[in-house]
Structures are given as structure tokens and as C-alpha cells.
Amino acid sequence: MNATPQRPPLNVLFLCTHNSARSILAEALLNAMGQGRFKAYSAGSSPRDNQQPHPLGLQALAHAGIPTEGLRSKSWDEFAAPGAPHMDLIITVCDNAAGEVCPFWPGHPATAHWGYADPSAGDGSDADKAEAFRKTLHAIKQRLELLVNLPDDKLAATALQATARNLPAH
């Protein structure tokens, strides 16, 4: 019996301006859902000075049973530096990050934009804000479920960009 060779995990970088909410949610979710086929990272152009993700984001992840250990706000410069992990796919999750001039990414990874509203924006009650984070987490999870269930041929370097860009939002 011939076993199919195991390919290395696909490295995915999620970008958002402050790397405190949407990109952190996506990183944690994909690492939990990726079944060893994916390794997720997140970063931002202007990460939070205290390096702490938004507390309501961490709360939403914990409520969903998603591990939060090691999550921190990081600059995207960490991933453009020599010695950084090679990225296969870079996904912007906020419109600001999608419009910014990004660093040069070694290896020319596939790119996609999955825009989500900022759950930390707005002046509602604490319950309203927590609900916004839960809704954003759910929306990201639905799209990631499509990504993690793609067959390997749709994740090949030549197909990845078109595949990632065409995954529907719910």
C-alpha cells in the first residue's frame, strides 16, 4: 500500500492594522482547525503598543474553546525579516490593511482579502461589543472551514491565490 506523502503545513499570515482583533481571531481559529495542514500567524502594520490582543477577542475565543496561549499583537515586519517562516498565503482581514503598502514577502505568496467589520468599533454596551466579537469569530470560522476542507490540489501554489480569493463570505 502506497501512502500519500504528507506535505508540510501551509503557512498562512493574517493581516490587520493593529493585530488585536480580527487577525488574532483568524490566527487562533486556523491553528485550532487546521488539522496539521495549516500553521497560522497574524500581524499588523501598527500593532498595539502593549502587544495584548483585544480582551473581548480573547474572551470570544475562550468561550468557543479555542486556545489563546501565546497570542500577541505583532508587527508584520517580523514576518518580512530574514529567518521568518516562509508564507504560502497572506490574507488581509480589514480594509485598512488591504489598502496599505505591505512589505516585500519572500517567495511571492498567494494573497487574498477577506474583509470583516471591526468588532471593537462602536459605542454599544459591553454585551453589544462582546456579541460583535462572537459574530466576527463565527464569520471567520465559516470561511476557514471552507479553506481547511479544500483538497490538496486546490492548495497548490499555482491554485492557492484564486482559491483563497473566491471562498465565499457568509
PDB file of C-alpha atoms in Angstrom:
ATOM      1  CA  MET A   1       0.000   0.000   0.000  1.00  0.00           C
ATOM      2  CA  ASN A   2       1.435   3.376  -1.017  1.00  0.00           C
ATOM      3  CA  ALA A   3       0.940   6.195   1.429  1.00  0.00           C
ATOM      4  CA  THR A   4       0.421   9.671   0.051  1.00  0.00           C
ATOM      5  CA  PRO A   5       3.389  11.806   1.059  1.00  0.00           C
ATOM      6  CA  GLN A   6       2.460  14.325   3.732  1.00  0.00           C
ATOM      7  CA  ARG A   7       3.068  17.873   2.560  1.00  0.00           C
ATOM      8  CA  PRO A   8       4.389  20.390   5.069  1.00  0.00           C
ATOM      9  CA  PRO A   9       1.760  22.624   6.662  1.00  0.00           C
ATOM     10  CA  LEU A  10       0.690  25.656   4.658  1.00  0.00           C
ATOM     11  CA  ASN A  11       1.843  28.843   6.432  1.00  0.00           C
ATOM     12  CA  VAL A  12      -0.914  31.465   6.492  1.00  0.00           C
ATOM     13  CA  LEU A  13      -0.431  35.051   7.704  1.00  0.00           C
ATOM     14  CA  PHE A  14      -3.498  37.120   8.629  1.00  0.00           C
ATOM     15  CA  LEU A  15      -3.007  40.897   8.493  1.00  0.00           C
ATOM     16  CA  CYS A  16      -4.975  43.678  10.150  1.00  0.00           C
ATOM     17  CA  THR A  17      -3.839  47.176  11.081  1.00  0.00           C
ATOM     18  CA  HIS A  18      -3.485  46.750  14.867  1.00  0.00           C
ATOM     19  CA  ASN A  19      -3.293  42.942  15.036  1.00  0.00           C
ATOM     20  CA  SER A  20      -5.544  42.937  18.072  1.00  0.00           C
ATOM     21  CA  ALA A  21      -8.925  41.591  16.940  1.00  0.00           C
ATOM     22  CA  ARG A  22      -9.788  40.092  13.525  1.00  0.00           C
ATOM     23  CA  SER A  23      -6.327  38.823  12.603  1.00  0.00           C
ATOM     24  CA  ILE A  24      -5.831  37.368  16.096  1.00  0.00           C
ATOM     25  CA  LEU A  25      -9.209  35.598  15.870  1.00  0.00           C
ATOM     26  CA  ALA A  26      -8.244  34.145  12.475  1.00  0.00           C
ATOM     27  CA  GLU A  27      -4.802  33.008  13.679  1.00  0.00           C
ATOM     28  CA  ALA A  28      -6.206  31.213  16.718  1.00  0.00           C
ATOM     29  CA  LEU A  29      -9.084  29.657  14.779  1.00  0.00           C
ATOM     30  CA  LEU A  30      -6.971  28.319  11.919  1.00  0.00           C
ATOM     31  CA  ASN A  31      -4.385  26.877  14.302  1.00  0.00           C
ATOM     32  CA  ALA A  32      -7.198  25.086  16.146  1.00  0.00           C
ATOM     33  CA  MET A  33      -8.979  23.927  12.974  1.00  0.00           C
ATOM     34  CA  GLY A  34      -6.028  23.294  10.664  1.00  0.00           C
ATOM     35  CA  GLN A  35      -5.578  19.574  11.394  1.00  0.00           C
ATOM     36  CA  GLY A  36      -1.814  19.878  10.896  1.00  0.00           C
ATOM     37  CA  ARG A  37      -2.340  21.043   7.302  1.00  0.00           C
ATOM     38  CA  PHE A  38      -2.025  24.738   8.226  1.00  0.00           C
ATOM     39  CA  LYS A  39       0.100  26.890  10.521  1.00  0.00           C
ATOM     40  CA  ALA A  40      -1.398  30.325  11.139  1.00  0.00           C
ATOM     41  CA  TYR A  41       0.255  33.579  12.136  1.00  0.00           C
ATOM     42  CA  SER A  42      -1.017  37.137  12.445  1.00  0.00           C
ATOM     43  CA  ALA A  43       0.490  40.608  12.338  1.00  0.00           C
ATOM     44  CA  GLY A  44      -0.313  44.247  11.697  1.00  0.00           C
ATOM     45  CA  SER A  45       1.160  47.420  10.278  1.00  0.00           C
ATOM     46  CA  SER A  46       0.641  49.282  13.593  1.00  0.00           C
ATOM     47  CA  PRO A  47       0.349  46.657  16.328  1.00  0.00           C
ATOM     48  CA  ARG A  48      -0.857  47.576  19.792  1.00  0.00           C
ATOM     49  CA  ASP A  49       1.943  49.035  21.909  1.00  0.00           C
ATOM     50  CA  ASN A  50       1.202  46.707  24.824  1.00  0.00           C
ATOM     51  CA  GLN A  51       1.231  43.670  22.469  1.00  0.00           C
ATOM     52  CA  GLN A  52      -2.035  42.497  24.040  1.00  0.00           C
ATOM     53  CA  PRO A  53      -4.875  41.326  21.828  1.00  0.00           C
ATOM     54  CA  HIS A  54      -8.263  42.907  22.492  1.00  0.00           C
ATOM     55  CA  PRO A  55      -9.689  41.371  25.706  1.00  0.00           C
ATOM     56  CA  LEU A  56     -13.093  40.755  24.092  1.00  0.00           C
ATOM     57  CA  GLY A  57     -11.374  38.851  21.295  1.00  0.00           C
ATOM     58  CA  LEU A  58      -9.630  36.620  23.815  1.00  0.00           C
ATOM     59  CA  GLN A  59     -12.943  36.204  25.646  1.00  0.00           C
ATOM     60  CA  ALA A  60     -14.750  35.169  22.441  1.00  0.00           C
ATOM     61  CA  LEU A  61     -12.025  32.638  21.648  1.00  0.00           C
ATOM     62  CA  ALA A  62     -12.083  31.193  25.175  1.00  0.00           C
ATOM     63  CA  HIS A  63     -15.891  30.975  25.080  1.00  0.00           C
ATOM     64  CA  ALA A  64     -15.590  28.984  21.825  1.00  0.00           C
ATOM     65  CA  GLY A  65     -12.988  26.659  23.378  1.00  0.00           C
ATOM     66  CA  ILE A  66     -10.136  27.975  21.213  1.00  0.00           C
ATOM     67  CA  PRO A  67      -6.695  28.161  22.895  1.00  0.00           C
ATOM     68  CA  THR A  68      -5.336  31.697  23.394  1.00  0.00           C
ATOM     69  CA  GLU A  69      -1.889  30.989  24.844  1.00  0.00           C
ATOM     70  CA  GLY A  70       0.897  32.859  23.098  1.00  0.00           C
ATOM     71  CA  LEU A  71      -1.353  35.248  21.177  1.00  0.00           C
ATOM     72  CA  ARG A  72       0.112  38.748  20.963  1.00  0.00           C
ATOM     73  CA  SER A  73      -0.012  41.781  18.693  1.00  0.00           C
ATOM     74  CA  LYS A  74       2.955  41.697  16.310  1.00  0.00           C
ATOM     75  CA  SER A  75       4.366  43.887  13.565  1.00  0.00           C
ATOM     76  CA  TRP A  76       4.259  42.499  10.067  1.00  0.00           C
ATOM     77  CA  ASP A  77       7.973  43.369   9.922  1.00  0.00           C
ATOM     78  CA  GLU A  78       8.600  40.187  11.973  1.00  0.00           C
ATOM     79  CA  PHE A  79       7.416  38.139   9.015  1.00  0.00           C
ATOM     80  CA  ALA A  80       9.299  40.080   6.343  1.00  0.00           C
ATOM     81  CA  ALA A  81      12.632  39.747   8.181  1.00  0.00           C
ATOM     82  CA  PRO A  82      15.343  37.214   7.326  1.00  0.00           C
ATOM     83  CA  GLY A  83      14.751  33.934   9.128  1.00  0.00           C
ATOM     84  CA  ALA A  84      10.988  34.404   9.339  1.00  0.00           C
ATOM     85  CA  PRO A  85       8.778  31.487   8.336  1.00  0.00           C
ATOM     86  CA  HIS A  86       8.042  31.343   4.599  1.00  0.00           C
ATOM     87  CA  MET A  87       4.404  32.296   3.991  1.00  0.00           C
ATOM     88  CA  ASP A  88       2.287  30.435   1.452  1.00  0.00           C
ATOM     89  CA  LEU A  89      -0.810  32.603   1.816  1.00  0.00           C
ATOM     90  CA  ILE A  90      -1.341  36.123   3.185  1.00  0.00           C
ATOM     91  CA  ILE A  91      -4.897  37.226   3.948  1.00  0.00           C
ATOM     92  CA  THR A  92      -5.859  40.768   4.916  1.00  0.00           C
ATOM     93  CA  VAL A  93      -8.929  40.813   7.156  1.00  0.00           C
ATOM     94  CA  CYS A  94      -9.515  44.561   7.389  1.00  0.00           C
ATOM     95  CA  ASP A  95      -9.951  47.126   4.646  1.00  0.00           C
ATOM     96  CA  ASN A  96      -7.222  49.421   6.025  1.00  0.00           C
ATOM     97  CA  ALA A  97      -4.574  46.695   5.867  1.00  0.00           C
ATOM     98  CA  ALA A  98      -5.725  45.716   2.377  1.00  0.00           C
ATOM     99  CA  GLY A  99      -5.046  49.273   1.187  1.00  0.00           C
ATOM    100  CA  GLU A 100      -1.653  49.697   2.841  1.00  0.00           C
ATOM    101  CA  VAL A 101       1.679  49.186   1.146  1.00  0.00           C
ATOM    102  CA  CYS A 102       2.817  45.853   2.521  1.00  0.00           C
ATOM    103  CA  PRO A 103       6.401  44.716   2.961  1.00  0.00           C
ATOM    104  CA  PHE A 104       8.019  42.545   0.316  1.00  0.00           C
ATOM    105  CA  TRP A 105       7.078  38.980   1.151  1.00  0.00           C
ATOM    106  CA  PRO A 106       9.819  36.493   0.210  1.00  0.00           C
ATOM    107  CA  GLY A 107       8.672  33.779  -2.164  1.00  0.00           C
ATOM    108  CA  HIS A 108       5.734  35.777  -3.560  1.00  0.00           C
ATOM    109  CA  PRO A 109       2.979  34.082  -1.528  1.00  0.00           C
ATOM    110  CA  ALA A 110      -0.632  33.967  -2.676  1.00  0.00           C
ATOM    111  CA  THR A 111      -2.734  36.835  -1.318  1.00  0.00           C
ATOM    112  CA  ALA A 112      -6.412  37.372  -0.612  1.00  0.00           C
ATOM    113  CA  HIS A 113      -8.621  39.931   1.115  1.00  0.00           C
ATOM    114  CA  TRP A 114     -11.383  38.763   3.433  1.00  0.00           C
ATOM    115  CA  GLY A 115     -12.864  41.972   4.829  1.00  0.00           C
ATOM    116  CA  TYR A 116     -14.666  41.923   8.166  1.00  0.00           C
ATOM    117  CA  ALA A 117     -16.095  44.857  10.112  1.00  0.00           C
ATOM    118  CA  ASP A 118     -14.072  45.863  13.172  1.00  0.00           C
ATOM    119  CA  PRO A 119     -15.806  44.284  16.181  1.00  0.00           C
ATOM    120  CA  SER A 120     -14.046  46.721  18.525  1.00  0.00           C
ATOM    121  CA  ALA A 121     -15.554  49.766  16.783  1.00  0.00           C
ATOM    122  CA  GLY A 122     -18.734  51.299  18.080  1.00  0.00           C
ATOM    123  CA  ASP A 123     -20.105  52.671  21.292  1.00  0.00           C
ATOM    124  CA  GLY A 124     -22.554  49.950  22.351  1.00  0.00           C
ATOM    125  CA  SER A 125     -22.795  48.245  25.705  1.00  0.00           C
ATOM    126  CA  ASP A 126     -20.230  45.674  26.800  1.00  0.00           C
ATOM    127  CA  ALA A 127     -22.738  42.974  25.832  1.00  0.00           C
ATOM    128  CA  ASP A 128     -23.127  44.525  22.356  1.00  0.00           C
ATOM    129  CA  LYS A 129     -19.357  44.612  21.884  1.00  0.00           C
ATOM    130  CA  ALA A 130     -18.968  41.006  23.069  1.00  0.00           C
ATOM    131  CA  GLU A 131     -21.688  39.972  20.607  1.00  0.00           C
ATOM    132  CA  ALA A 132     -19.846  41.785  17.795  1.00  0.00           C
ATOM    133  CA  PHE A 133     -16.729  39.729  18.570  1.00  0.00           C
ATOM    134  CA  ARG A 134     -18.743  36.487  18.640  1.00  0.00           C
ATOM    135  CA  LYS A 135     -20.311  37.321  15.264  1.00  0.00           C
ATOM    136  CA  THR A 136     -16.922  38.147  13.741  1.00  0.00           C
ATOM    137  CA  LEU A 137     -15.446  34.941  15.137  1.00  0.00           C
ATOM    138  CA  HIS A 138     -18.323  32.959  13.616  1.00  0.00           C
ATOM    139  CA  ALA A 139     -17.963  34.648  10.208  1.00  0.00           C
ATOM    140  CA  ILE A 140     -14.212  33.976  10.100  1.00  0.00           C
ATOM    141  CA  LYS A 141     -14.763  30.380  11.225  1.00  0.00           C
ATOM    142  CA  GLN A 142     -17.234  29.725   8.402  1.00  0.00           C
ATOM    143  CA  ARG A 143     -14.727  30.820   5.776  1.00  0.00           C
ATOM    144  CA  LEU A 144     -11.866  28.947   7.424  1.00  0.00           C
ATOM    145  CA  GLU A 145     -13.965  25.765   7.417  1.00  0.00           C
ATOM    146  CA  LEU A 146     -14.070  26.054   3.632  1.00  0.00           C
ATOM    147  CA  LEU A 147     -10.293  26.602   3.479  1.00  0.00           C
ATOM    148  CA  VAL A 148      -9.338  23.673   5.726  1.00  0.00           C
ATOM    149  CA  ASN A 149     -11.608  21.310   3.808  1.00  0.00           C
ATOM    150  CA  LEU A 150     -10.132  22.101   0.398  1.00  0.00           C
ATOM    151  CA  PRO A 151      -8.394  19.210  -1.345  1.00  0.00           C
ATOM    152  CA  ASP A 152      -4.621  19.448  -1.639  1.00  0.00           C
ATOM    153  CA  ASP A 153      -4.754  20.253  -5.368  1.00  0.00           C
ATOM    154  CA  LYS A 154      -6.646  23.477  -4.539  1.00  0.00           C
ATOM    155  CA  LEU A 155      -3.874  24.396  -2.093  1.00  0.00           C
ATOM    156  CA  ALA A 156      -1.029  24.017  -4.583  1.00  0.00           C
ATOM    157  CA  ALA A 157       0.916  27.233  -5.104  1.00  0.00           C
ATOM    158  CA  THR A 158      -0.475  27.760  -8.589  1.00  0.00           C
ATOM    159  CA  ALA A 159      -4.121  27.432  -7.484  1.00  0.00           C
ATOM    160  CA  LEU A 160      -3.982  28.894  -3.979  1.00  0.00           C
ATOM    161  CA  GLN A 161      -4.466  32.576  -4.804  1.00  0.00           C
ATOM    162  CA  ALA A 162      -7.583  32.065  -6.916  1.00  0.00           C
ATOM    163  CA  THR A 163      -8.962  29.529  -4.453  1.00  0.00           C
ATOM    164  CA  ALA A 164      -8.479  31.775  -1.398  1.00  0.00           C
ATOM    165  CA  ARG A 165      -9.881  34.846  -3.119  1.00  0.00           C
ATOM    166  CA  ASN A 166     -13.030  33.020  -4.171  1.00  0.00           C
ATOM    167  CA  LEU A 167     -14.034  31.455  -0.846  1.00  0.00           C
ATOM    168  CA  PRO A 168     -17.449  32.955  -0.114  1.00  0.00           C
ATOM    169  CA  ALA A 169     -18.215  35.039   2.948  1.00  0.00           C
ATOM    170  CA  HIS A 170     -21.363  34.216   4.870  1.00  0.00           C
TER     171      HIS A 170
END
